[in-house]
Amino acid sequence: MSELTRIPAPEGVAPDAQYTHVVLGTGTFVAVSGQLALDEDGKVVGEGDAEAQARQVFENLRRCLAAAGASFDDVVKLTFFVTDMAHMSAIRQARAEHIPDDRLPAASAVQVAALVRPEFLMEIEALAVVSP
């Protein structure tokens, strides 16, 4: 695990309980492509169910991070692409199962018109830094 510094709210920036404004560290950069709600056989998990999709996406992120020798503790940034901002509560719930509130990464949430296939409700990508 890398040594990361989290700055929840720099001077003059309003704090937010859902993410950390700045995360910095030194080490090897790991970029995880946007993950979708697909199981290991490539089948959609939770069609129409934001909670089931969020859980599967975070499980896929966990597996991708592990393949790079990283964990959610090493994540410095998450980007959420959602077809409806109402899905953010399901994402926050799934995120809480993997990342404690005192280790929240920086984050961005973007509502998109569509993802690669219409059954997907969200796609999440991660950036991490691991010790060299």
mmCIF file with all atom_site columns, C-alpha atoms in Angstrom, residues 2-47:
data_model
loop_
_atom_site.group_PDB
_atom_site.id
_atom_site.type_symbol
_atom_site.label_atom_id
_atom_site.label_alt_id
_atom_site.label_comp_id
_atom_site.label_asym_id
_atom_site.label_entity_id
_atom_site.label_seq_id
_atom_site.pdbx_PDB_ins_code
_atom_site.Cartn_x
_atom_site.Cartn_y
_atom_site.Cartn_z
_atom_site.occupancy
_atom_site.B_iso_or_equiv
_atom_site.pdbx_formal_charge
_atom_site.auth_seq_id
_atom_site.auth_comp_id
_atom_site.auth_asym_id
_atom_site.auth_atom_id
_atom_site.pdbx_PDB_model_num
ATOM 1  C CA . SER A 1 2  ? 1.272   3.467   -0.825  1.00 0.00 ? 2  SER A CA 1
ATOM 2  C CA . GLU A 1 3  ? 1.378   6.381   1.552   1.00 0.00 ? 3  GLU A CA 1
ATOM 3  C CA . LEU A 1 4  ? -1.488  8.625   0.562   1.00 0.00 ? 4  LEU A CA 1
ATOM 4  C CA . THR A 1 5  ? -2.382  12.018  1.930   1.00 0.00 ? 5  THR A CA 1
ATOM 5  C CA . ARG A 1 6  ? -6.024  13.026  1.853   1.00 0.00 ? 6  ARG A CA 1
ATOM 6  C CA . ILE A 1 7  ? -7.035  16.678  2.009   1.00 0.00 ? 7  ILE A CA 1
ATOM 7  C CA . PRO A 1 8  ? -10.802 16.613  2.558   1.00 0.00 ? 8  PRO A CA 1
ATOM 8  C CA . ALA A 1 9  ? -11.285 20.349  2.030   1.00 0.00 ? 9  ALA A CA 1
ATOM 9  C CA . PRO A 1 10 ? -8.463  22.711  1.071   1.00 0.00 ? 10 PRO A CA 1
ATOM 10 C CA . GLU A 1 11 ? -8.701  26.215  2.487   1.00 0.00 ? 11 GLU A CA 1
ATOM 11 C CA . GLY A 1 12 ? -11.471 28.135  0.761   1.00 0.00 ? 12 GLY A CA 1
ATOM 12 C CA . VAL A 1 13 ? -13.169 24.991  -0.646  1.00 0.00 ? 13 VAL A CA 1
ATOM 13 C CA . ALA A 1 14 ? -16.434 23.758  0.851   1.00 0.00 ? 14 ALA A CA 1
ATOM 14 C CA . PRO A 1 15 ? -16.109 20.327  2.499   1.00 0.00 ? 15 PRO A CA 1
ATOM 15 C CA . ASP A 1 16 ? -18.122 17.389  1.219   1.00 0.00 ? 16 ASP A CA 1
ATOM 16 C CA . ALA A 1 17 ? -18.914 14.178  3.077   1.00 0.00 ? 17 ALA A CA 1
ATOM 17 C CA . GLN A 1 18 ? -19.110 12.072  -0.096  1.00 0.00 ? 18 GLN A CA 1
ATOM 18 C CA . TYR A 1 19 ? -15.507 12.393  -1.309  1.00 0.00 ? 19 TYR A CA 1
ATOM 19 C CA . THR A 1 20 ? -12.083 13.887  -0.591  1.00 0.00 ? 20 THR A CA 1
ATOM 20 C CA . HIS A 1 21 ? -11.147 16.957  -2.629  1.00 0.00 ? 21 HIS A CA 1
ATOM 21 C CA . VAL A 1 22 ? -7.435  16.093  -2.964  1.00 0.00 ? 22 VAL A CA 1
ATOM 22 C CA . VAL A 1 23 ? -5.500  12.833  -2.641  1.00 0.00 ? 23 VAL A CA 1
ATOM 23 C CA . LEU A 1 24 ? -1.768  12.653  -3.286  1.00 0.00 ? 24 LEU A CA 1
ATOM 24 C CA . GLY A 1 25 ? 0.917   10.039  -2.937  1.00 0.00 ? 25 GLY A CA 1
ATOM 25 C CA . THR A 1 26 ? 4.035   8.570   -4.450  1.00 0.00 ? 26 THR A CA 1
ATOM 26 C CA . GLY A 1 27 ? 4.378   5.205   -6.115  1.00 0.00 ? 27 GLY A CA 1
ATOM 27 C CA . THR A 1 28 ? 3.238   3.347   -9.209  1.00 0.00 ? 28 THR A CA 1
ATOM 28 C CA . PHE A 1 29 ? 0.179   4.681   -10.997 1.00 0.00 ? 29 PHE A CA 1
ATOM 29 C CA . VAL A 1 30 ? -2.615  2.164   -11.676 1.00 0.00 ? 30 VAL A CA 1
ATOM 30 C CA . ALA A 1 31 ? -5.474  3.017   -14.042 1.00 0.00 ? 31 ALA A CA 1
ATOM 31 C CA . VAL A 1 32 ? -8.506  0.722   -14.048 1.00 0.00 ? 32 VAL A CA 1
ATOM 32 C CA . SER A 1 33 ? -10.787 1.036   -17.053 1.00 0.00 ? 33 SER A CA 1
ATOM 33 C CA . GLY A 1 34 ? -14.453 1.711   -16.505 1.00 0.00 ? 34 GLY A CA 1
ATOM 34 C CA . GLN A 1 35 ? -16.090 -1.398  -15.088 1.00 0.00 ? 35 GLN A CA 1
ATOM 35 C CA . LEU A 1 36 ? -19.603 -2.511  -15.927 1.00 0.00 ? 36 LEU A CA 1
ATOM 36 C CA . ALA A 1 37 ? -22.029 -4.896  -14.217 1.00 0.00 ? 37 ALA A CA 1
ATOM 37 C CA . LEU A 1 38 ? -20.749 -8.017  -15.955 1.00 0.00 ? 38 LEU A CA 1
ATOM 38 C CA . ASP A 1 39 ? -19.990 -11.294 -14.237 1.00 0.00 ? 39 ASP A CA 1
ATOM 39 C CA . GLU A 1 40 ? -16.913 -13.391 -15.046 1.00 0.00 ? 40 GLU A CA 1
ATOM 40 C CA . ASP A 1 41 ? -18.776 -14.993 -17.965 1.00 0.00 ? 41 ASP A CA 1
ATOM 41 C CA . GLY A 1 42 ? -19.657 -11.609 -19.493 1.00 0.00 ? 42 GLY A CA 1
ATOM 42 C CA . LYS A 1 43 ? -23.322 -11.765 -18.485 1.00 0.00 ? 43 LYS A CA 1
ATOM 43 C CA . VAL A 1 44 ? -25.138 -8.665  -17.236 1.00 0.00 ? 44 VAL A CA 1
ATOM 44 C CA . VAL A 1 45 ? -25.789 -8.677  -13.491 1.00 0.00 ? 45 VAL A CA 1
ATOM 45 C CA . GLY A 1 46 ? -28.861 -6.889  -12.149 1.00 0.00 ? 46 GLY A CA 1
ATOM 46 C CA . GLU A 1 47 ? -30.537 -5.634  -15.307 1.00 0.00 ? 47 GLU A CA 1
#
